[in-house]
Amino acid sequence: MPTAYLSPFVNETNDYINRMKEILTGCGYDVEPMSFKTLLSRKVVGLFRRENIVLVHWLETRAFKKGPHGARLHLTGLIQVAIYLAVMGLMRARLVYFVHDHAVHDLTGWRRTLSIRLIELLRRMADIRVVHDPSYSAAYKATYLPHPLYQDRDLGTPRPPRAEGPLRAGILGAIRPYKRVEHIIDVWPAGPLLRIRGRCDASYEQLLREHILARGPEVRIELDVGFMSREEFETELNQLDALLLPHADESALVSGAFFEAIGATPMVIARSTPFIKWASTQFSGLMSYDQEQALQALLQDAPSRPSLPDAQHRPDAQTAMNLFGLRACIQRYGSALQP
């Protein structure tokens, strides 16, 4: 059985890596970590066998570290990146690099430029480049493969009934500056509820609370900071009528939260990006906006909860399963990764 060496092998913030392991196993690979422990063990021999593959995600982020005044260069992480690059330059196993971002999030100036250069270097070294946004396949000379965070659902199970009242929208997941959540707070209209929940640095949390306070009590915005388990994320999602994806910084190709929400909640409202433009041709429950003022107008005209159809009875749920479900992923990945 061929081996797929995976980096990182553990991701405690979401299920992306666990889902990737499930897909690779379904494709017939024995999945092992691509780690320094592996490099110092007998398993390193597998890196010099052509039938094996090494799948790399977000390696460029190791070169940077969050600090009290923003992200900075991380010397230890930069050395780790250099070691991995040297090993990948010598190994015979095929390198599969996933282009998740155009640049590392929350960086500016020369640090952002350095992150772009690292991503470019990894793309050039890779035997197979992968993107989760089909619109960037040509630009990055990459293969489009479905994002693995979509969870297959029982389409016959009805969504729990919603209480009457205004539309409930939410921003779920990591709350970071590149998402520009404060811009959404500043234009949120009276009426609909905005629930913001996820991990957040103390300094950014303080900024968001200041913006919420400035809006006054007539604007309904809830901020709940803290890590969410998979079960808590599902609970929050099931209580929403719309998931809001506000990503203003153009560093990311796609949002993982999109794949967790599409077909599971009645609407996804997202800032327009190349991926969202493509996805809008596939899903009727996806709404996009270019500027915060357009979002404000959209929400002011939004329906109240009772008029929204059940997510599980929308065609979007079936479309999402066909495009991003486990069976589709195994088929597409298996075809793309074969020697």
mmCIF file of C-alpha atoms in Angstrom, residues 3-339:
data_model
loop_
_atom_site.group_PDB
_atom_site.id
_atom_site.type_symbol
_atom_site.label_atom_id
_atom_site.label_comp_id
_atom_site.label_asym_id
_atom_site.label_seq_id
_atom_site.Cartn_x
_atom_site.Cartn_y
_atom_site.Cartn_z
ATOM 1 C CA THR A 3 1.987 5.963 1.871
ATOM 2 C CA ALA A 4 0.703 9.531 2.055
ATOM 3 C CA TYR A 5 2.823 11.682 4.369
ATOM 4 C CA LEU A 6 0.675 14.533 5.655
ATOM 5 C CA SER A 7 1.736 17.926 7.062
ATOM 6 C CA PRO A 8 0.359 19.019 9.411
ATOM 7 C CA PHE A 9 -0.907 15.733 10.821
ATOM 8 C CA VAL A 10 -3.013 17.322 13.586
ATOM 9 C CA ASN A 11 -5.211 20.413 13.445
ATOM 10 C CA GLU A 12 -7.048 21.194 16.670
ATOM 11 C CA THR A 13 -8.990 24.167 15.303
ATOM 12 C CA ASN A 14 -11.159 22.344 12.741
ATOM 13 C CA ASP A 15 -11.721 18.983 11.040
ATOM 14 C CA TYR A 16 -9.853 19.761 7.816
ATOM 15 C CA ILE A 17 -6.903 17.445 8.486
ATOM 16 C CA ASN A 18 -9.085 14.661 9.903
ATOM 17 C CA ARG A 19 -11.231 14.810 6.785
ATOM 18 C CA MET A 20 -8.100 14.778 4.634
ATOM 19 C CA LYS A 21 -6.954 11.579 6.375
ATOM 20 C CA GLU A 22 -10.356 10.001 5.718
ATOM 21 C CA ILE A 23 -10.170 10.887 2.021
ATOM 22 C CA LEU A 24 -6.607 9.596 1.620
ATOM 23 C CA THR A 25 -7.527 6.340 3.346
ATOM 24 C CA GLY A 26 -10.477 6.023 0.977
ATOM 25 C CA CYS A 27 -8.054 6.515 -1.931
ATOM 26 C CA GLY A 28 -5.991 3.548 -0.763
ATOM 27 C CA TYR A 29 -3.141 5.283 1.059
ATOM 28 C CA ASP A 30 -1.577 4.481 4.391
ATOM 29 C CA VAL A 31 -1.485 7.906 6.060
ATOM 30 C CA GLU A 32 1.578 8.930 8.099
ATOM 31 C CA PRO A 33 2.747 12.264 9.509
ATOM 32 C CA MET A 34 5.282 14.371 7.645
ATOM 33 C CA SER A 35 7.063 15.558 10.781
ATOM 34 C CA PHE A 36 10.524 15.859 12.297
ATOM 35 C CA LYS A 37 9.805 12.663 14.224
ATOM 36 C CA THR A 38 9.249 10.898 10.902
ATOM 37 C CA LEU A 39 12.456 12.360 9.484
ATOM 38 C CA LEU A 40 14.386 10.880 12.421
ATOM 39 C CA SER A 41 12.801 7.429 12.144
ATOM 40 C CA ARG A 42 12.869 4.497 9.733
ATOM 41 C CA LYS A 43 9.760 5.876 8.077
ATOM 42 C CA VAL A 44 11.952 8.477 6.366
ATOM 43 C CA VAL A 45 12.874 5.756 3.833
ATOM 44 C CA GLY A 46 9.377 6.069 2.369
ATOM 45 C CA LEU A 47 10.185 9.629 1.246
ATOM 46 C CA PHE A 48 12.564 8.147 -1.315
ATOM 47 C CA ARG A 49 9.949 5.912 -2.967
ATOM 48 C CA ARG A 50 8.241 7.369 -5.991
ATOM 49 C CA GLU A 51 4.909 5.648 -5.357
ATOM 50 C CA ASN A 52 4.469 7.642 -2.131
ATOM 51 C CA ILE A 53 3.237 11.213 -1.815
ATOM 52 C CA VAL A 54 3.829 14.103 0.599
ATOM 53 C CA LEU A 55 0.888 16.456 1.087
ATOM 54 C CA VAL A 56 1.753 19.891 2.488
ATOM 55 C CA HIS A 57 -0.687 22.440 3.894
ATOM 56 C CA TRP A 58 0.110 25.938 5.263
ATOM 57 C CA LEU A 59 3.862 25.270 5.659
ATOM 58 C CA GLU A 60 4.555 28.938 4.919
ATOM 59 C CA THR A 61 2.682 29.999 8.073
ATOM 60 C CA ARG A 62 5.364 28.434 10.284
ATOM 61 C CA ALA A 63 7.732 31.265 9.368
ATOM 62 C CA PHE A 64 5.530 33.767 11.218
ATOM 63 C CA LYS A 65 4.208 34.114 14.740
ATOM 64 C CA LYS A 66 1.470 36.226 16.268
ATOM 65 C CA GLY A 67 2.643 38.939 18.632
ATOM 66 C CA PRO A 68 1.089 41.744 20.689
ATOM 67 C CA HIS A 69 1.719 44.195 17.830
ATOM 68 C CA GLY A 70 0.812 41.905 14.951
ATOM 69 C CA ALA A 71 2.421 38.941 13.239
ATOM 70 C CA ARG A 72 6.216 38.876 13.065
ATOM 71 C CA LEU A 73 8.944 36.726 11.611
ATOM 72 C CA HIS A 74 9.524 33.563 13.673
ATOM 73 C CA LEU A 75 13.176 32.486 13.458
ATOM 74 C CA THR A 76 12.626 28.951 14.770
ATOM 75 C CA GLY A 77 9.718 28.474 12.395
ATOM 76 C CA LEU A 78 11.746 29.829 9.493
ATOM 77 C CA ILE A 79 14.484 27.277 10.222
ATOM 78 C CA GLN A 80 11.857 24.522 10.288
ATOM 79 C CA VAL A 81 10.560 25.656 6.895
ATOM 80 C CA ALA A 82 14.112 25.631 5.504
ATOM 81 C CA ILE A 83 14.677 22.051 6.725
ATOM 82 C CA TYR A 84 11.431 20.861 5.174
ATOM 83 C CA LEU A 85 12.297 22.575 1.901
ATOM 84 C CA ALA A 86 15.701 20.849 1.852
ATOM 85 C CA VAL A 87 14.135 17.433 2.497
ATOM 86 C CA MET A 88 11.462 17.975 -0.144
ATOM 87 C CA GLY A 89 14.149 18.980 -2.630
ATOM 88 C CA LEU A 90 15.954 15.637 -2.092
ATOM 89 C CA MET A 91 13.079 13.167 -1.743
ATOM 90 C CA ARG A 92 11.676 11.040 -4.586
ATOM 91 C CA ALA A 93 8.118 10.902 -3.244
ATOM 92 C CA ARG A 94 5.823 13.263 -5.151
ATOM 93 C CA LEU A 95 5.136 16.602 -3.456
ATOM 94 C CA VAL A 96 1.495 17.708 -3.381
ATOM 95 C CA TYR A 97 1.188 21.335 -2.257
ATOM 96 C CA PHE A 98 -2.210 22.808 -1.401
ATOM 97 C CA VAL A 99 -2.425 26.509 -2.253
ATOM 98 C CA HIS A 100 -4.786 27.736 0.453
ATOM 99 C CA ASP A 101 -3.814 31.402 0.415
ATOM 100 C CA HIS A 102 -2.296 34.095 -1.776
ATOM 101 C CA ALA A 103 -0.438 35.371 1.300
ATOM 102 C CA VAL A 104 -0.300 34.494 4.996
ATOM 103 C CA HIS A 105 -3.161 36.195 6.857
ATOM 104 C CA ASP A 106 -2.716 39.394 8.888
ATOM 105 C CA LEU A 107 0.699 40.292 7.451
ATOM 106 C CA THR A 108 1.715 43.629 5.949
ATOM 107 C CA GLY A 109 4.748 45.095 4.210
ATOM 108 C CA TRP A 110 7.844 42.982 3.643
ATOM 109 C CA ARG A 111 6.495 40.163 5.827
ATOM 110 C CA ARG A 112 3.507 39.742 3.527
ATOM 111 C CA THR A 113 5.834 39.848 0.513
ATOM 112 C CA LEU A 114 8.036 37.161 2.097
ATOM 113 C CA SER A 115 4.999 34.938 2.667
ATOM 114 C CA ILE A 116 4.011 35.343 -0.995
ATOM 115 C CA ARG A 117 7.531 34.331 -2.049
ATOM 116 C CA LEU A 118 7.425 31.238 0.179
ATOM 117 C CA ILE A 119 4.111 30.201 -1.370
ATOM 118 C CA GLU A 120 5.560 30.727 -4.844
ATOM 119 C CA LEU A 121 8.597 28.586 -3.958
ATOM 120 C CA LEU A 122 6.413 25.745 -2.682
ATOM 121 C CA ARG A 123 4.296 25.903 -5.831
ATOM 122 C CA ARG A 124 7.396 25.632 -8.018
ATOM 123 C CA MET A 125 8.729 22.676 -6.026
ATOM 124 C CA ALA A 126 5.471 20.735 -6.105
ATOM 125 C CA ASP A 127 4.779 17.884 -8.504
ATOM 126 C CA ILE A 128 1.060 18.474 -8.012
ATOM 127 C CA ARG A 129 -0.474 21.803 -7.002
ATOM 128 C CA VAL A 130 -4.008 21.796 -5.582
ATOM 129 C CA VAL A 131 -6.544 24.603 -5.136
ATOM 130 C CA HIS A 132 -10.034 24.477 -3.647
ATOM 131 C CA ASP A 133 -11.163 27.328 -5.923
ATOM 132 C CA PRO A 134 -11.526 26.239 -9.566
ATOM 133 C CA SER A 135 -11.125 29.823 -10.780
ATOM 134 C CA TYR A 136 -7.439 29.756 -9.769
ATOM 135 C CA SER A 137 -6.552 26.472 -11.474
ATOM 136 C CA ALA A 138 -5.040 28.204 -14.511
ATOM 137 C CA ALA A 139 -3.296 31.014 -12.612
ATOM 138 C CA TYR A 140 -1.526 28.596 -10.268
ATOM 139 C CA LYS A 141 -1.245 25.730 -12.796
ATOM 140 C CA ALA A 142 -3.093 23.683 -10.204
ATOM 141 C CA THR A 143 -5.671 20.917 -10.040
ATOM 142 C CA TYR A 144 -9.029 21.796 -8.523
ATOM 143 C CA LEU A 145 -10.072 19.377 -5.769
ATOM 144 C CA PRO A 146 -13.110 19.748 -3.486
ATOM 145 C CA HIS A 147 -12.567 21.276 -0.068
ATOM 146 C CA PRO A 148 -12.912 18.463 2.513
ATOM 147 C CA LEU A 149 -14.791 20.333 5.261
ATOM 148 C CA TYR A 150 -18.240 19.644 3.833
ATOM 149 C CA GLN A 151 -20.020 17.095 6.033
ATOM 150 C CA ASP A 152 -22.338 14.591 4.344
ATOM 151 C CA ARG A 153 -25.854 14.995 5.730
ATOM 152 C CA ASP A 154 -29.039 12.978 5.858
ATOM 153 C CA LEU A 155 -31.137 15.011 3.450
ATOM 154 C CA GLY A 156 -34.309 13.416 4.743
ATOM 155 C CA THR A 157 -33.839 14.747 8.285
ATOM 156 C CA PRO A 158 -35.729 18.033 8.714
ATOM 157 C CA ARG A 159 -34.080 21.055 10.255
ATOM 158 C CA PRO A 160 -35.301 21.871 13.797
ATOM 159 C CA PRO A 161 -38.198 24.354 13.661
ATOM 160 C CA ARG A 162 -37.262 28.020 14.008
ATOM 161 C CA ALA A 163 -38.955 30.400 16.377
ATOM 162 C CA GLU A 164 -40.567 33.417 14.778
ATOM 163 C CA GLY A 165 -38.668 36.676 14.735
ATOM 164 C CA PRO A 166 -36.066 38.641 12.781
ATOM 165 C CA LEU A 167 -33.428 36.981 10.657
ATOM 166 C CA ARG A 168 -30.508 35.502 12.592
ATOM 167 C CA ALA A 169 -27.100 35.758 10.914
ATOM 168 C CA GLY A 170 -23.759 34.634 12.266
ATOM 169 C CA ILE A 171 -20.013 34.896 11.784
ATOM 170 C CA LEU A 172 -18.579 31.629 13.101
ATOM 171 C CA GLY A 173 -15.017 30.380 13.440
ATOM 172 C CA ALA A 174 -11.749 32.168 14.076
ATOM 173 C CA ILE A 175 -12.381 35.904 14.525
ATOM 174 C CA ARG A 176 -9.262 37.512 13.039
ATOM 175 C CA PRO A 177 -8.384 40.982 11.716
ATOM 176 C CA TYR A 178 -8.202 39.858 8.072
ATOM 177 C CA LYS A 179 -11.960 39.224 8.180
ATOM 178 C CA ARG A 180 -12.587 42.910 9.019
ATOM 179 C CA VAL A 181 -15.513 42.062 11.281
ATOM 180 C CA GLU A 182 -15.522 45.602 12.666
ATOM 181 C CA HIS A 183 -16.593 46.853 9.219
ATOM 182 C CA ILE A 184 -19.657 44.598 9.387
ATOM 183 C CA ILE A 185 -20.496 45.819 12.896
ATOM 184 C CA ASP A 186 -20.364 49.439 11.705
ATOM 185 C CA VAL A 187 -23.079 48.923 9.068
ATOM 186 C CA TRP A 188 -25.258 46.275 10.731
ATOM 187 C CA PRO A 189 -28.887 47.488 10.574
ATOM 188 C CA ALA A 190 -31.407 47.463 13.387
ATOM 189 C CA GLY A 191 -33.640 44.390 13.249
ATOM 190 C CA PRO A 192 -31.638 41.306 12.223
ATOM 191 C CA LEU A 193 -29.481 39.639 14.865
ATOM 192 C CA LEU A 194 -25.746 39.259 14.238
ATOM 193 C CA ARG A 195 -24.060 36.582 16.329
ATOM 194 C CA ILE A 196 -20.235 36.531 16.286
ATOM 195 C CA ARG A 197 -18.632 33.502 17.865
ATOM 196 C CA GLY A 198 -15.150 31.982 17.776
ATOM 197 C CA ARG A 199 -11.549 32.271 18.905
ATOM 198 C CA CYS A 200 -10.270 35.835 19.081
ATOM 199 C CA ASP A 201 -7.176 37.624 20.354
ATOM 200 C CA ALA A 202 -7.786 39.928 23.324
ATOM 201 C CA SER A 203 -6.750 43.080 21.434
ATOM 202 C CA TYR A 204 -9.094 42.363 18.525
ATOM 203 C CA GLU A 205 -11.903 41.416 20.889
ATOM 204 C CA GLN A 206 -11.542 44.785 22.613
ATOM 205 C CA LEU A 207 -11.740 46.577 19.259
ATOM 206 C CA LEU A 208 -14.897 44.682 18.296
ATOM 207 C CA ARG A 209 -16.573 45.411 21.626
ATOM 208 C CA GLU A 210 -15.812 49.108 21.213
ATOM 209 C CA HIS A 211 -17.468 49.079 17.786
ATOM 210 C CA ILE A 212 -20.492 47.197 19.146
ATOM 211 C CA LEU A 213 -20.861 49.646 22.023
ATOM 212 C CA ALA A 214 -20.735 52.576 19.614
ATOM 213 C CA ARG A 215 -23.709 51.200 17.667
ATOM 214 C CA GLY A 216 -26.049 51.443 20.641
ATOM 215 C CA PRO A 217 -28.636 49.044 22.090
ATOM 216 C CA GLU A 218 -31.045 49.186 19.143
ATOM 217 C CA VAL A 219 -28.576 47.235 16.981
ATOM 218 C CA ARG A 220 -28.610 43.558 17.931
ATOM 219 C CA ILE A 221 -25.045 42.191 17.916
ATOM 220 C CA GLU A 222 -23.766 39.395 20.187
ATOM 221 C CA LEU A 223 -20.047 38.635 20.582
ATOM 222 C CA ASP A 224 -19.157 35.316 22.226
ATOM 223 C CA VAL A 225 -15.405 34.696 22.276
ATOM 224 C CA GLY A 226 -13.918 31.230 22.786
ATOM 225 C CA PHE A 227 -13.014 27.993 21.048
ATOM 226 C CA MET A 228 -15.929 25.991 19.631
ATOM 227 C CA SER A 229 -15.981 22.216 19.503
ATOM 228 C CA ARG A 230 -17.402 20.540 16.407
ATOM 229 C CA GLU A 231 -20.665 19.949 18.282
ATOM 230 C CA GLU A 232 -20.874 23.586 19.395
ATOM 231 C CA PHE A 233 -20.267 24.785 15.853
ATOM 232 C CA GLU A 234 -23.113 22.584 14.580
ATOM 233 C CA THR A 235 -25.425 23.860 17.324
ATOM 234 C CA GLU A 236 -24.650 27.472 16.455
ATOM 235 C CA LEU A 237 -25.082 26.811 12.736
ATOM 236 C CA ASN A 238 -28.463 25.132 13.228
ATOM 237 C CA GLN A 239 -29.753 28.246 14.998
ATOM 238 C CA LEU A 240 -28.850 30.550 12.114
ATOM 239 C CA ASP A 241 -30.769 31.588 9.044
ATOM 240 C CA ALA A 242 -27.627 32.833 7.329
ATOM 241 C CA LEU A 243 -23.896 32.363 7.739
ATOM 242 C CA LEU A 244 -21.986 35.546 6.958
ATOM 243 C CA LEU A 245 -18.496 35.375 5.406
ATOM 244 C CA PRO A 246 -17.050 38.901 5.589
ATOM 245 C CA HIS A 247 -13.404 38.221 4.570
ATOM 246 C CA ALA A 248 -12.194 41.623 3.341
ATOM 247 C CA ASP A 249 -8.495 40.792 3.048
ATOM 248 C CA GLU A 250 -7.871 39.017 -0.252
ATOM 249 C CA SER A 251 -5.251 36.668 1.210
ATOM 250 C CA ALA A 252 -7.450 33.533 1.217
ATOM 251 C CA LEU A 253 -8.762 31.637 -1.796
ATOM 252 C CA VAL A 254 -11.764 30.160 0.038
ATOM 253 C CA SER A 255 -13.351 30.093 3.481
ATOM 254 C CA GLY A 256 -13.610 26.703 5.169
ATOM 255 C CA ALA A 257 -16.793 27.866 6.905
ATOM 256 C CA PHE A 258 -18.511 28.087 3.520
ATOM 257 C CA PHE A 259 -18.268 24.317 3.061
ATOM 258 C CA GLU A 260 -19.530 23.639 6.552
ATOM 259 C CA ALA A 261 -22.576 25.849 6.020
ATOM 260 C CA ILE A 262 -23.642 25.433 2.386
ATOM 261 C CA GLY A 263 -26.715 23.238 2.232
ATOM 262 C CA ALA A 264 -26.923 23.138 6.039
ATOM 263 C CA THR A 265 -28.230 26.639 6.657
ATOM 264 C CA PRO A 266 -30.833 28.407 4.483
ATOM 265 C CA MET A 267 -28.498 31.156 3.286
ATOM 266 C CA VAL A 268 -24.818 31.955 3.002
ATOM 267 C CA ILE A 269 -24.017 35.650 2.598
ATOM 268 C CA ALA A 270 -20.452 36.281 1.446
ATOM 269 C CA ARG A 271 -18.235 39.054 0.206
ATOM 270 C CA SER A 272 -17.754 38.626 -3.534
ATOM 271 C CA THR A 273 -14.559 36.752 -4.475
ATOM 272 C CA PRO A 274 -13.678 34.641 -7.520
ATOM 273 C CA PHE A 275 -14.730 31.524 -5.606
ATOM 274 C CA ILE A 276 -18.030 33.046 -4.472
ATOM 275 C CA LYS A 277 -18.770 34.138 -8.036
ATOM 276 C CA TRP A 278 -18.216 30.556 -9.196
ATOM 277 C CA ALA A 279 -20.245 29.098 -6.320
ATOM 278 C CA SER A 280 -23.105 31.499 -7.088
ATOM 279 C CA THR A 281 -23.574 29.643 -10.362
ATOM 280 C CA GLN A 282 -24.092 26.408 -8.397
ATOM 281 C CA PHE A 283 -26.184 27.427 -5.353
ATOM 282 C CA SER A 284 -29.435 29.408 -5.130
ATOM 283 C CA GLY A 285 -29.042 30.079 -1.393
ATOM 284 C CA LEU A 286 -25.766 32.003 -1.797
ATOM 285 C CA MET A 287 -25.916 35.803 -1.765
ATOM 286 C CA SER A 288 -22.896 38.047 -2.310
ATOM 287 C CA TYR A 289 -21.993 41.696 -1.810
ATOM 288 C CA ASP A 290 -19.055 43.897 -2.797
ATOM 289 C CA GLN A 291 -19.155 46.672 -0.198
ATOM 290 C CA GLU A 292 -20.465 46.924 3.374
ATOM 291 C CA GLN A 293 -23.123 49.400 2.247
ATOM 292 C CA ALA A 294 -24.456 46.797 -0.198
ATOM 293 C CA LEU A 295 -24.608 44.285 2.654
ATOM 294 C CA GLN A 296 -26.527 46.800 4.758
ATOM 295 C CA ALA A 297 -29.106 47.294 2.005
ATOM 296 C CA LEU A 298 -29.376 43.534 1.472
ATOM 297 C CA LEU A 299 -30.051 42.926 5.173
ATOM 298 C CA GLN A 300 -32.585 45.718 5.453
ATOM 299 C CA ASP A 301 -34.613 43.950 2.778
ATOM 300 C CA ALA A 302 -34.000 40.485 4.269
ATOM 301 C CA PRO A 303 -37.014 38.368 5.173
ATOM 302 C CA SER A 304 -37.876 37.384 8.710
ATOM 303 C CA ARG A 305 -37.285 33.840 9.872
ATOM 304 C CA PRO A 306 -40.625 32.155 9.026
ATOM 305 C CA SER A 307 -40.324 32.851 5.282
ATOM 306 C CA LEU A 308 -37.003 31.049 4.942
ATOM 307 C CA PRO A 309 -37.311 27.483 3.635
ATOM 308 C CA ASP A 310 -35.874 24.491 5.436
ATOM 309 C CA ALA A 311 -32.222 23.984 4.453
ATOM 310 C CA GLN A 312 -32.592 20.223 4.086
ATOM 311 C CA HIS A 313 -35.332 20.629 1.480
ATOM 312 C CA ARG A 314 -33.372 23.030 -0.686
ATOM 313 C CA PRO A 315 -31.672 21.761 -3.856
ATOM 314 C CA ASP A 316 -28.468 23.342 -2.485
ATOM 315 C CA ALA A 317 -28.070 20.477 -0.010
ATOM 316 C CA GLN A 318 -28.017 17.865 -2.761
ATOM 317 C CA THR A 319 -25.781 20.016 -4.960
ATOM 318 C CA ALA A 320 -23.298 20.457 -2.108
ATOM 319 C CA MET A 321 -23.139 16.716 -1.522
ATOM 320 C CA ASN A 322 -22.570 16.083 -5.231
ATOM 321 C CA LEU A 323 -19.761 18.648 -5.397
ATOM 322 C CA PHE A 324 -18.076 18.339 -1.987
ATOM 323 C CA GLY A 325 -19.299 15.129 -0.348
ATOM 324 C CA LEU A 326 -16.973 12.357 0.799
ATOM 325 C CA ARG A 327 -17.701 10.154 -2.223
ATOM 326 C CA ALA A 328 -16.970 13.031 -4.609
ATOM 327 C CA CYS A 329 -13.762 13.861 -2.738
ATOM 328 C CA ILE A 330 -12.444 10.297 -2.812
ATOM 329 C CA GLN A 331 -13.173 10.027 -6.534
ATOM 330 C CA ARG A 332 -11.542 13.360 -7.435
ATOM 331 C CA TYR A 333 -8.531 12.990 -5.110
ATOM 332 C CA GLY A 334 -7.914 9.397 -6.170
ATOM 333 C CA SER A 335 -7.828 10.430 -9.821
ATOM 334 C CA ALA A 336 -5.575 13.450 -9.241
ATOM 335 C CA LEU A 337 -3.048 11.679 -6.964
ATOM 336 C CA GLN A 338 -2.523 8.493 -8.940
ATOM 337 C CA PRO A 339 1.028 8.067 -10.341
#
